[in-house]
Coordinates of C-alpha atoms in Angstrom, one line a residue:
Chain B
M1 CA -39.7 -3.6 17.1
M2 CA -36.0 -3.8 16.7
C3 CA -36.4 -5.3 13.3
T4 CA -38.6 -2.5 12.0
L5 CA -36.4 0.1 13.5
A6 CA -33.4 -1.3 11.8
A7 CA -35.3 -1.5 8.5
T8 CA -36.6 2.0 8.6
F9 CA -33.8 3.9 10.4
N10 CA -30.2 3.6 9.4
P11 CA -28.0 6.5 10.3
D12 CA -25.5 5.5 7.6
R13 CA -28.2 5.9 5.0
V14 CA -30.0 9.1 6.2
L15 CA -28.6 11.3 3.4
V16 CA -28.8 8.6 0.7
G17 CA -32.4 8.0 1.8
L18 CA -33.1 11.8 1.5
A19 CA -31.7 11.8 -2.0
E20 CA -33.9 8.7 -2.9
W21 CA -36.9 10.4 -1.5
V22 CA -36.3 13.5 -3.7
T23 CA -35.8 11.3 -6.8
N24 CA -39.0 9.5 -6.1
A25 CA -40.9 12.8 -5.5
L26 CA -39.7 14.2 -8.8
S27 CA -39.9 11.0 -10.8
A28 CA -42.4 12.5 -13.2
W29 CA -39.7 14.9 -14.4
P30 CA -36.6 12.8 -14.9
A31 CA -34.4 15.8 -16.0
L32 CA -35.4 17.8 -12.9
S33 CA -34.9 14.9 -10.6
S34 CA -31.4 14.2 -11.8
L35 CA -30.6 17.9 -11.6
A36 CA -31.9 18.0 -8.0
L37 CA -29.8 14.9 -7.2
I38 CA -26.6 16.6 -8.6
L39 CA -27.4 19.8 -6.7
M40 CA -28.0 17.9 -3.5
S41 CA -24.6 16.1 -3.8
T42 CA -22.4 19.1 -4.9
V43 CA -23.8 22.3 -3.3
P44 CA -23.5 21.1 0.3
L45 CA -19.8 20.6 -0.2
V46 CA -19.4 24.3 -0.9
A47 CA -21.3 25.0 2.3
I48 CA -19.6 22.4 4.6
F49 CA -15.9 22.9 3.6
P50 CA -15.7 26.6 4.4
G51 CA -17.1 25.7 7.8
C52 CA -14.4 23.0 8.1
F53 CA -11.9 25.7 7.0
A54 CA -13.0 27.9 9.9
V55 CA -12.7 25.1 12.4
A56 CA -9.3 24.2 11.0
T57 CA -7.9 27.7 11.3
W58 CA -9.1 27.8 14.9
L59 CA -7.6 24.4 15.7
E60 CA -4.3 25.4 14.1
R61 CA -4.0 28.7 16.0
K62 CA -5.1 27.1 19.2
G63 CA -3.0 24.0 18.7
L64 CA 0.1 26.0 17.8
G65 CA -0.5 28.2 20.8
R66 CA -0.5 25.3 23.1
F67 CA 2.5 23.7 21.4
Q68 CA 4.4 27.0 22.0
N69 CA 3.2 27.3 25.6
R70 CA 0.8 30.1 24.8
I71 CA -3.0 30.2 25.2
G72 CA -3.8 31.0 21.7
P73 CA -6.9 33.0 20.7
N74 CA -9.2 33.4 23.7
R75 CA -10.9 36.8 23.4
T76 CA -13.6 36.1 20.9
G77 CA -16.2 33.8 22.3
P78 CA -15.7 30.8 24.5
F79 CA -12.1 29.4 23.9
G80 CA -11.7 31.9 21.1
L81 CA -14.2 29.8 19.0
L82 CA -15.5 32.9 17.2
Q83 CA -12.0 33.9 16.0
P84 CA -12.6 32.6 12.5
A85 CA -15.7 34.7 12.2
A86 CA -13.9 37.8 13.5
D87 CA -11.1 37.2 11.0
G88 CA -13.6 36.8 8.2
I89 CA -15.4 40.1 9.1
K90 CA -12.1 41.8 9.3
M91 CA -11.0 40.5 5.9
L92 CA -14.3 41.6 4.4
L93 CA -13.8 45.2 5.7
K94 CA -10.2 45.6 4.6
E95 CA -9.2 47.6 1.6
D96 CA -8.3 45.7 -1.5
I97 CA -5.0 47.1 -2.6
V98 CA -3.8 46.3 -6.1
P99 CA -0.3 47.6 -7.0
A100 CA -0.2 49.9 -9.9
Q101 CA 2.2 47.7 -11.9
A102 CA 0.3 44.5 -11.3
D103 CA -1.4 42.6 -14.0
K104 CA -5.0 43.6 -13.0
F105 CA -6.8 40.8 -14.8
F106 CA -4.8 37.9 -13.3
H107 CA -4.5 39.6 -10.0
F108 CA -8.3 39.6 -9.8
W109 CA -8.8 36.1 -11.2
A110 CA -6.1 34.3 -9.2
P111 CA -8.1 33.9 -6.0
I112 CA -11.2 32.7 -7.8
L113 CA -9.1 30.3 -9.9
A114 CA -7.5 29.0 -6.6
V115 CA -10.9 28.3 -5.0
V116 CA -12.6 26.5 -7.9
P117 CA -10.2 23.5 -8.4
A118 CA -10.0 23.1 -4.6
F119 CA -13.8 22.5 -4.5
L120 CA -13.7 20.6 -7.8
V121 CA -11.5 17.8 -6.5
L122 CA -14.0 17.1 -3.7
A123 CA -16.4 15.8 -6.3
V124 CA -14.8 12.4 -6.5
I125 CA -14.3 11.8 -2.7
P126 CA -16.7 9.1 -1.4
F127 CA -18.2 10.6 1.7
G128 CA -20.1 7.5 2.6
R129 CA -21.7 4.5 1.1
Q130 CA -23.2 5.6 -2.3
M131 CA -22.3 9.2 -1.4
V132 CA -19.9 10.2 -4.2
P133 CA -20.9 13.6 -5.8
A134 CA -19.5 12.5 -9.1
Q135 CA -18.7 8.8 -9.4
L136 CA -16.1 8.9 -12.2
D137 CA -14.3 5.8 -13.4
I138 CA -11.1 7.9 -13.5
G139 CA -11.6 9.3 -10.0
V140 CA -8.0 9.3 -8.8
L141 CA -6.7 10.6 -12.1
Y142 CA -9.3 13.3 -12.1
F143 CA -8.2 14.3 -8.6
F144 CA -4.6 14.7 -9.6
G145 CA -5.4 16.3 -12.9
V146 CA -7.7 19.0 -11.5
G147 CA -5.7 19.3 -8.3
S148 CA -2.5 20.2 -10.1
M149 CA -4.3 23.3 -11.4
S150 CA -3.9 24.9 -8.0
T151 CA -0.2 24.9 -8.5
L152 CA -0.6 27.0 -11.6
V153 CA -2.7 29.4 -9.7
V154 CA 0.1 30.0 -7.2
F155 CA 2.4 30.9 -10.1
V156 CA -0.3 33.1 -11.7
A157 CA -0.6 35.0 -8.4
G158 CA 3.1 35.3 -8.1
W159 CA 3.6 36.5 -11.7
A160 CA 0.6 38.9 -11.7
S161 CA 1.8 40.7 -8.6
R162 CA 5.0 42.0 -10.2
N163 CA 6.8 41.8 -6.9
K164 CA 10.1 40.0 -6.4
Y165 CA 8.9 38.2 -3.3
S166 CA 5.8 37.0 -5.0
M167 CA 7.8 35.9 -8.1
L168 CA 10.4 34.0 -6.0
G169 CA 7.5 32.3 -4.1
G170 CA 5.8 31.3 -7.3
M171 CA 9.0 29.9 -8.8
R172 CA 9.7 27.9 -5.7
A173 CA 6.2 26.7 -5.4
I174 CA 6.3 25.4 -9.0
A175 CA 9.6 23.6 -8.6
Q176 CA 8.6 22.1 -5.3
V177 CA 5.1 21.0 -6.2
V178 CA 6.3 19.6 -9.5
S179 CA 9.0 17.6 -7.7
Y180 CA 6.6 16.2 -5.1
E181 CA 3.8 15.6 -7.6
A182 CA 5.7 12.7 -9.1
A183 CA 6.1 11.0 -5.7
L184 CA 2.6 11.7 -4.7
V185 CA 1.0 10.3 -7.9
L186 CA 3.3 7.2 -7.8
A187 CA 2.3 6.7 -4.1
A188 CA -1.3 6.5 -5.2
V189 CA -0.7 3.6 -7.6
P190 CA -0.6 0.6 -5.3
P191 CA -4.2 1.0 -4.0
I192 CA -5.3 1.3 -7.6
M193 CA -3.5 -2.0 -8.4
A194 CA -5.2 -3.7 -5.4
A195 CA -8.7 -2.4 -6.3
G196 CA -8.3 -2.8 -10.0
S197 CA -10.0 0.5 -10.5
M198 CA -9.4 4.2 -10.3
N199 CA -13.0 4.7 -9.1
T200 CA -12.6 6.0 -5.6
A201 CA -15.8 4.3 -4.4
H202 CA -14.5 0.9 -5.6
I203 CA -11.1 1.6 -3.8
V204 CA -12.9 2.1 -0.5
E205 CA -15.1 -1.0 -1.0
S206 CA -12.0 -3.1 -1.8
Q207 CA -10.7 -2.3 1.7
I208 CA -13.7 -3.8 3.5
V209 CA -13.5 -7.5 4.2
A210 CA -17.1 -8.1 2.9
E211 CA -17.5 -11.7 4.1
W212 CA -16.6 -10.7 7.7
V213 CA -18.8 -7.6 7.8
S214 CA -21.8 -9.6 6.8
G215 CA -20.8 -12.3 9.4
G216 CA -22.4 -12.8 12.7
N217 CA -20.1 -11.9 15.5
I218 CA -19.9 -8.2 16.2
L219 CA -16.1 -8.4 16.8
V220 CA -15.6 -10.0 13.5
Q221 CA -17.8 -7.3 11.8
N222 CA -15.7 -4.6 13.3
A223 CA -12.5 -6.3 12.4
G224 CA -13.8 -6.7 8.8
S225 CA -14.3 -3.0 8.4
L226 CA -10.9 -2.2 10.0
L227 CA -8.3 -4.8 9.0
G228 CA -8.8 -4.5 5.3
W229 CA -7.4 -1.0 5.3
H230 CA -4.3 -0.9 3.0
V231 CA -2.3 0.8 5.7
F232 CA -2.1 -2.5 7.5
T233 CA -0.1 -4.1 4.7
P234 CA 3.7 -3.5 4.3
W235 CA 3.3 -1.7 1.0
G236 CA 0.3 0.2 2.3
F237 CA 2.1 1.5 5.4
C238 CA 5.0 2.6 3.3
G239 CA 2.7 4.1 0.6
F240 CA 0.6 6.0 3.2
L241 CA 3.7 7.6 4.7
L242 CA 5.0 8.5 1.2
F243 CA 1.6 9.9 0.3
F244 CA 1.3 11.9 3.5
V245 CA 4.8 13.4 3.3
A246 CA 4.4 14.2 -0.4
S247 CA 1.0 15.8 0.3
L248 CA 2.6 18.0 3.0
A249 CA 4.9 19.4 0.3
E250 CA 2.1 19.6 -2.2
L251 CA 0.1 21.8 0.2
N252 CA 3.2 24.0 0.9
R253 CA 2.9 23.2 4.6
S254 CA 5.6 23.2 7.1
P255 CA 8.3 21.8 7.0
F256 CA 8.0 22.2 3.2
D257 CA 6.7 25.8 3.3
L258 CA 9.5 27.3 1.4
P259 CA 7.2 29.1 -1.1
E260 CA 5.7 31.0 1.8
A261 CA 8.8 31.2 4.0
D262 CA 7.8 34.2 6.0
S263 CA 11.2 34.9 7.3
E264 CA 12.7 35.4 3.9
L265 CA 9.9 35.9 1.3
V266 CA 7.4 37.9 3.5
A267 CA 4.4 35.8 2.3
G268 CA 5.5 34.4 -1.0
H269 CA 2.9 34.7 -3.7
L270 CA 0.4 36.2 -1.2
T271 CA 2.5 39.3 -0.6
E272 CA 0.5 41.6 -2.8
F273 CA -2.9 40.3 -1.9
S274 CA -5.0 41.9 0.7
G275 CA -8.5 41.9 2.0
F276 CA -10.8 39.0 1.0
K277 CA -8.5 37.9 -1.9
Y278 CA -6.0 36.9 0.8
A279 CA -8.7 35.0 2.6
L280 CA -9.8 33.2 -0.5
F281 CA -6.2 31.9 -1.0
F282 CA -6.3 30.5 2.5
L283 CA -9.7 29.0 1.9
A284 CA -8.3 27.2 -1.2
E285 CA -5.3 26.1 0.8
Y286 CA -7.3 24.5 3.6
V287 CA -10.0 23.0 1.3
N288 CA -7.1 21.4 -0.7
L289 CA -5.7 20.1 2.6
F290 CA -9.0 18.5 3.4
A291 CA -9.4 17.1 -0.1
I292 CA -5.9 15.5 -0.1
A293 CA -6.5 14.2 3.5
A294 CA -9.8 12.7 2.3
L295 CA -8.0 11.1 -0.7
A296 CA -5.3 9.7 1.6
A297 CA -8.0 8.2 3.8
T298 CA -9.8 6.9 0.8
L299 CA -6.7 5.2 -0.6
Y300 CA -5.1 3.9 2.5
L301 CA -7.3 4.3 5.6
G302 CA -10.5 2.7 4.3
G303 CA -12.3 6.0 3.4
W304 CA -15.7 6.1 5.0
S305 CA -15.4 2.6 6.6
G306 CA -14.5 2.2 10.2
P307 CA -15.0 0.1 13.2
N308 CA -18.7 0.3 13.5
F309 CA -21.6 -0.8 15.5
F310 CA -24.1 -2.7 13.3
W311 CA -27.5 -3.9 14.2
P312 CA -27.5 -7.5 15.4
A313 CA -27.0 -9.9 12.5
G314 CA -30.1 -11.3 11.0
L315 CA -32.0 -8.1 11.3
A316 CA -30.1 -6.4 8.6
E317 CA -30.9 -8.6 5.7
S318 CA -30.4 -5.9 3.1
A319 CA -27.0 -5.7 1.5
P320 CA -25.4 -2.8 3.4
P321 CA -25.5 -3.5 7.1
A322 CA -27.2 -0.8 9.2
A323 CA -24.3 1.1 10.8
L324 CA -24.9 3.3 13.8
V325 CA -22.1 5.7 13.0
P326 CA -22.6 7.1 9.5
G327 CA -19.7 6.7 7.1
F328 CA -19.1 10.4 6.6
V329 CA -18.5 10.8 10.4
W330 CA -15.6 8.3 10.0
L331 CA -14.2 10.1 7.0
F332 CA -14.3 13.5 8.6
A333 CA -12.7 12.0 11.8
K334 CA -9.9 10.7 9.7
M335 CA -9.5 14.0 7.9
F336 CA -9.3 15.9 11.2
A337 CA -6.9 13.4 12.7
M338 CA -4.6 14.0 9.7
L339 CA -5.0 17.8 10.1
G340 CA -4.0 17.3 13.8
V341 CA -0.8 15.5 12.7
M342 CA -0.1 18.2 10.2
I343 CA -0.4 20.9 12.9
W344 CA 1.8 18.8 15.2
I345 CA 4.4 18.5 12.4
R346 CA 4.3 22.2 11.8
A347 CA 4.9 22.9 15.5
T348 CA 7.8 20.4 15.6
F349 CA 10.0 20.6 12.5
P350 CA 12.1 23.5 11.3
R351 CA 11.9 24.4 7.6
L352 CA 14.0 22.5 5.1
R353 CA 16.7 24.1 2.9
V354 CA 16.0 24.2 -0.8
D355 CA 18.6 21.6 -1.8
Q356 CA 17.4 19.3 1.0
L357 CA 13.9 19.7 -0.2
M358 CA 14.6 18.9 -3.8
G359 CA 17.0 16.1 -2.9
F360 CA 14.4 14.5 -0.6
A361 CA 11.8 14.4 -3.4
W362 CA 14.0 13.2 -6.3
K363 CA 16.5 11.0 -4.4
F364 CA 14.4 9.5 -1.7
L365 CA 10.6 9.6 -2.2
L366 CA 10.6 8.9 -5.9
P367 CA 12.7 5.7 -5.9
L368 CA 11.0 4.6 -2.8
A369 CA 7.6 5.0 -4.5
L370 CA 8.7 3.0 -7.5
A371 CA 10.1 0.2 -5.2
N372 CA 6.8 0.3 -3.3
I373 CA 4.9 -0.4 -6.5
V374 CA 7.0 -3.5 -7.1
S375 CA 6.4 -4.6 -3.6
A376 CA 2.6 -4.2 -4.0
A377 CA 2.7 -6.1 -7.3
F378 CA 4.2 -9.1 -5.5
F379 CA 1.8 -8.8 -2.6
I380 CA -1.3 -8.8 -4.8
R381 CA -0.2 -11.9 -6.8
L382 CA 1.3 -14.2 -4.2
P383 CA -0.4 -16.2 -1.4
W384 CA -0.2 -14.4 2.0
W385 CA 2.6 -16.6 3.5
A386 CA 4.9 -15.6 0.6
A387 CA 3.5 -12.1 0.1
W388 CA 4.1 -10.7 3.5
P389 CA 7.9 -11.4 3.8
I390 CA 8.6 -10.4 0.2
S391 CA 6.6 -7.2 0.5
L392 CA 8.1 -6.3 3.8
G393 CA 11.6 -7.0 2.6
L394 CA 11.1 -5.0 -0.6
S395 CA 9.5 -1.9 0.9
F396 CA 11.6 -1.6 4.0
G397 CA 14.8 -2.9 2.2
A398 CA 14.3 -0.1 -0.3
Y399 CA 13.8 2.4 2.6
A400 CA 17.0 1.2 4.3
A401 CA 19.0 1.2 1.0
L402 CA 17.9 4.8 0.2
C403 CA 18.8 5.9 3.7
V404 CA 22.3 4.6 3.1
V405 CA 22.6 6.1 -0.3
N406 CA 21.4 9.5 0.8
R407 CA 23.4 9.5 4.0
Q408 CA 24.9 12.9 4.8
K409 CA 28.6 12.6 4.3
G410 CA 30.2 14.2 7.4
I411 CA 29.6 17.8 8.1
G412 CA 32.8 19.7 7.0
P413 CA 33.7 23.2 7.7
R414 CA 30.9 25.6 6.8
E415 CA 31.3 27.3 3.4
Y416 CA 29.7 30.7 3.0
R417 CA 28.8 31.6 -0.5
Y418 CA 27.3 35.0 -1.2
A419 CA 24.7 34.9 -3.9
Chain Q
M1 CA -21.9 8.8 -17.7
M2 CA -22.1 12.4 -18.9
Q3 CA -24.3 13.1 -15.9
E4 CA -21.3 12.5 -13.6
Y5 CA -19.2 15.0 -15.4
F6 CA -22.2 17.4 -15.3
A7 CA -22.0 17.1 -11.5
A8 CA -18.4 18.3 -11.7
L9 CA -19.5 21.2 -13.9
V10 CA -22.1 22.2 -11.3
Q11 CA -19.4 22.0 -8.7
V12 CA -17.4 24.5 -10.7
A13 CA -20.4 26.9 -10.9
A14 CA -21.0 26.5 -7.1
A15 CA -17.4 27.2 -6.2
A16 CA -17.2 30.2 -8.6
V17 CA -20.4 31.6 -7.1
V18 CA -18.9 31.3 -3.5
A19 CA -15.6 32.9 -4.5
G20 CA -17.2 35.6 -6.7
G21 CA -19.8 36.3 -4.1
A22 CA -17.2 36.7 -1.4
L23 CA -15.2 39.1 -3.6
A24 CA -18.2 41.1 -4.5
A25 CA -19.1 41.4 -0.8
S26 CA -15.6 42.6 0.0
V27 CA -15.9 45.2 -2.8
I28 CA -19.2 46.5 -1.4
L29 CA -18.2 46.3 2.3
G30 CA -14.5 47.0 2.1
K31 CA -12.8 50.3 2.8
I32 CA -11.9 52.3 -0.3
G33 CA -9.0 54.5 0.7
A34 CA -7.2 57.1 -1.2
R35 CA -4.4 56.0 -3.6
S36 CA -0.9 57.1 -3.1
K37 CA 2.4 56.5 -4.8
A38 CA 3.7 54.6 -1.8
K39 CA 0.6 52.3 -1.8
D40 CA 0.8 51.6 -5.5
T41 CA 4.4 50.4 -5.5
P42 CA 5.2 46.7 -5.0
Y43 CA 6.0 45.8 -1.4
E44 CA 9.7 45.6 -0.7
C45 CA 9.9 46.0 3.1
G46 CA 9.3 49.7 2.9
L47 CA 12.2 50.5 0.6
N48 CA 11.8 51.8 -3.0
P49 CA 11.7 48.8 -5.4
E50 CA 15.1 48.0 -7.0
G51 CA 15.6 46.9 -10.5
N52 CA 13.4 44.6 -12.7
S53 CA 10.5 43.1 -10.9
N54 CA 10.7 39.9 -13.0
P55 CA 14.2 38.6 -12.5
R56 CA 15.5 35.8 -14.8
F57 CA 15.1 32.2 -13.6
S58 CA 17.9 30.0 -12.7
V59 CA 18.5 27.1 -15.2
K60 CA 17.9 24.7 -12.4
F61 CA 14.1 25.3 -12.7
Y62 CA 14.2 24.2 -16.3
L63 CA 16.1 21.0 -15.3
I64 CA 13.4 20.2 -12.7
A65 CA 10.7 20.7 -15.3
M66 CA 12.4 18.4 -17.7
L67 CA 12.9 15.7 -15.1
F68 CA 9.2 16.1 -14.2
I69 CA 8.1 15.5 -17.8
L70 CA 10.2 12.3 -17.9
F71 CA 8.6 10.9 -14.8
D72 CA 5.2 12.1 -15.7
I73 CA 5.3 10.1 -18.9
E74 CA 6.1 7.1 -16.9
I75 CA 3.2 7.7 -14.6
V76 CA 1.0 8.0 -17.6
F77 CA 2.0 4.5 -18.5
L78 CA 1.7 3.2 -15.0
Y79 CA -1.9 4.2 -14.3
P80 CA -3.6 2.0 -17.0
W81 CA -1.2 -0.8 -16.1
A82 CA -2.2 -0.5 -12.5
V83 CA -5.9 -0.8 -13.3
V84 CA -5.6 -4.1 -15.2
Y85 CA -2.8 -5.6 -13.2
A86 CA -4.7 -7.5 -10.5
D87 CA -6.9 -9.2 -13.1
M88 CA -4.2 -10.1 -15.6
V89 CA -1.5 -11.2 -13.3
K90 CA -3.7 -14.1 -12.2
E91 CA -3.2 -15.7 -15.7
S92 CA 0.5 -15.0 -16.2
W93 CA 3.4 -13.0 -14.9
V94 CA 3.9 -11.3 -18.3
I95 CA 2.2 -8.1 -17.2
F96 CA 4.5 -8.0 -14.2
G97 CA 7.6 -8.7 -16.3
S98 CA 6.7 -6.0 -18.9
M99 CA 6.4 -3.3 -16.3
A100 CA 9.5 -4.5 -14.5
L101 CA 11.5 -4.3 -17.8
F102 CA 10.1 -0.7 -18.3
Q103 CA 11.1 0.3 -14.8
L104 CA 14.5 -1.3 -15.2
I105 CA 15.2 0.9 -18.2
L106 CA 14.0 3.9 -16.3
A107 CA 16.1 2.9 -13.3
V108 CA 19.2 2.9 -15.5
G109 CA 18.5 6.5 -16.5
F110 CA 17.7 7.4 -12.9
V111 CA 21.0 6.0 -11.6
Y112 CA 22.8 7.9 -14.3
E113 CA 21.1 11.2 -13.4
F114 CA 21.8 10.5 -9.7
K115 CA 25.6 9.9 -10.4
K116 CA 25.8 12.9 -12.7
G117 CA 24.4 15.1 -10.0
A118 CA 21.4 16.2 -12.0
L119 CA 19.3 15.8 -8.9
D120 CA 21.5 17.9 -6.7
W121 CA 20.0 21.4 -6.4
S122 CA 23.1 23.2 -5.0
R123 CA 25.7 22.2 -7.6

């Protein structure tokens, strides 16, 4: 009984099984079946992530409220859960104001251009075993290439508004994102070295200790899908923190939210956008957040793999063991955990100054990322008893050395300069 | 192979439909109010806009852009190297040494920039 159940029902493969069923049903028309397969893997993303966006805004408002000893939204529905829907309806009914001087063409296209790359990068995220919408061999490179388009859109929006606040916000966004892009992209190199591939699906699979997962003992199986994560190596730990901090800056999130610093720039590049255009920018921002959190999970936290409950060994003869918790559940759990940390950071840290922001990217993150690549290079080649001390020494030695170099040299009398 | 890129293209279409549909819905449902001079001017906290709305940029932004191009070139070299590294280093350390040499040259330039203060924003 157990055996047949395990063979027929595997929660991890429900969606893959559905896709296979459709392919078989349409096998007489190969073009149609491949089109159906593509639609099945891409279109749901466009449906799921706006939902995640709604949940994320609710979580953020409620979370920030609790951090600030407030209740947060609580009028619309139980626990204010309908707040995102209320916001959406309000945005839809608002008047769309376009300033007379604005560049109408780009003012109209900027929100659409912001949303498209945000969804486009999701195509290379492996949401589960064999669940990559577009399994590109240059997955990581594609992610960064397409993802950097959203920076341009921020500038387009700022430029098209013909407003000084928007313009300053756009300029700051370009300078900031370009600075942190270097550190972000370099922080993604070590997992590529370890996997020997830029294909995101291969990077996830390289983080599963395959011989343990197919082993007998359930504890060993769980350890095999957990301990292989790159974050549990010295270079992986360092790289994950680098990637996370750089992605905060890339997403213009607090404490790196200078482009939208509401106390000085009103709303940065969003100042002249109203109605649903404004909402679309936020949608793009949060989808970008989820995408980059998913990439961080893919590169360092084992992507869709997780401590899992497999059917007893021997029953699952087929190559992928039957997991009770589907892979995409783990991936989304990791993404929301990272979102939670981002909200926590937003509630905790004050905004940086511009010179601190730029100095942090160029003088600290960038050299640390380069040192981390060397550390990973040693770790991959050497046997473990030599790799661990050398990698630990290099990664954390570089961290300590950069802390000393960047030490703030005594705070002297304050100098006021009027710009 | 091309099928995978076609998937990305479908993704573009789906995202554009969502964004365009939402905008269209807001055009249909949204309020259309009367225009006025005050509404048409750029927002400057309620005051009349002063001066040129496209101020000139500080030269610092150009410096950041140049630095970015330098490091971006390096990243372009690093990615293909990273893909083949694990395989090739098993045979010899040459692949490690070549990238170490490249990074050393880059590091010399980086230290020079650091000392010159090119990385300081408020200089």
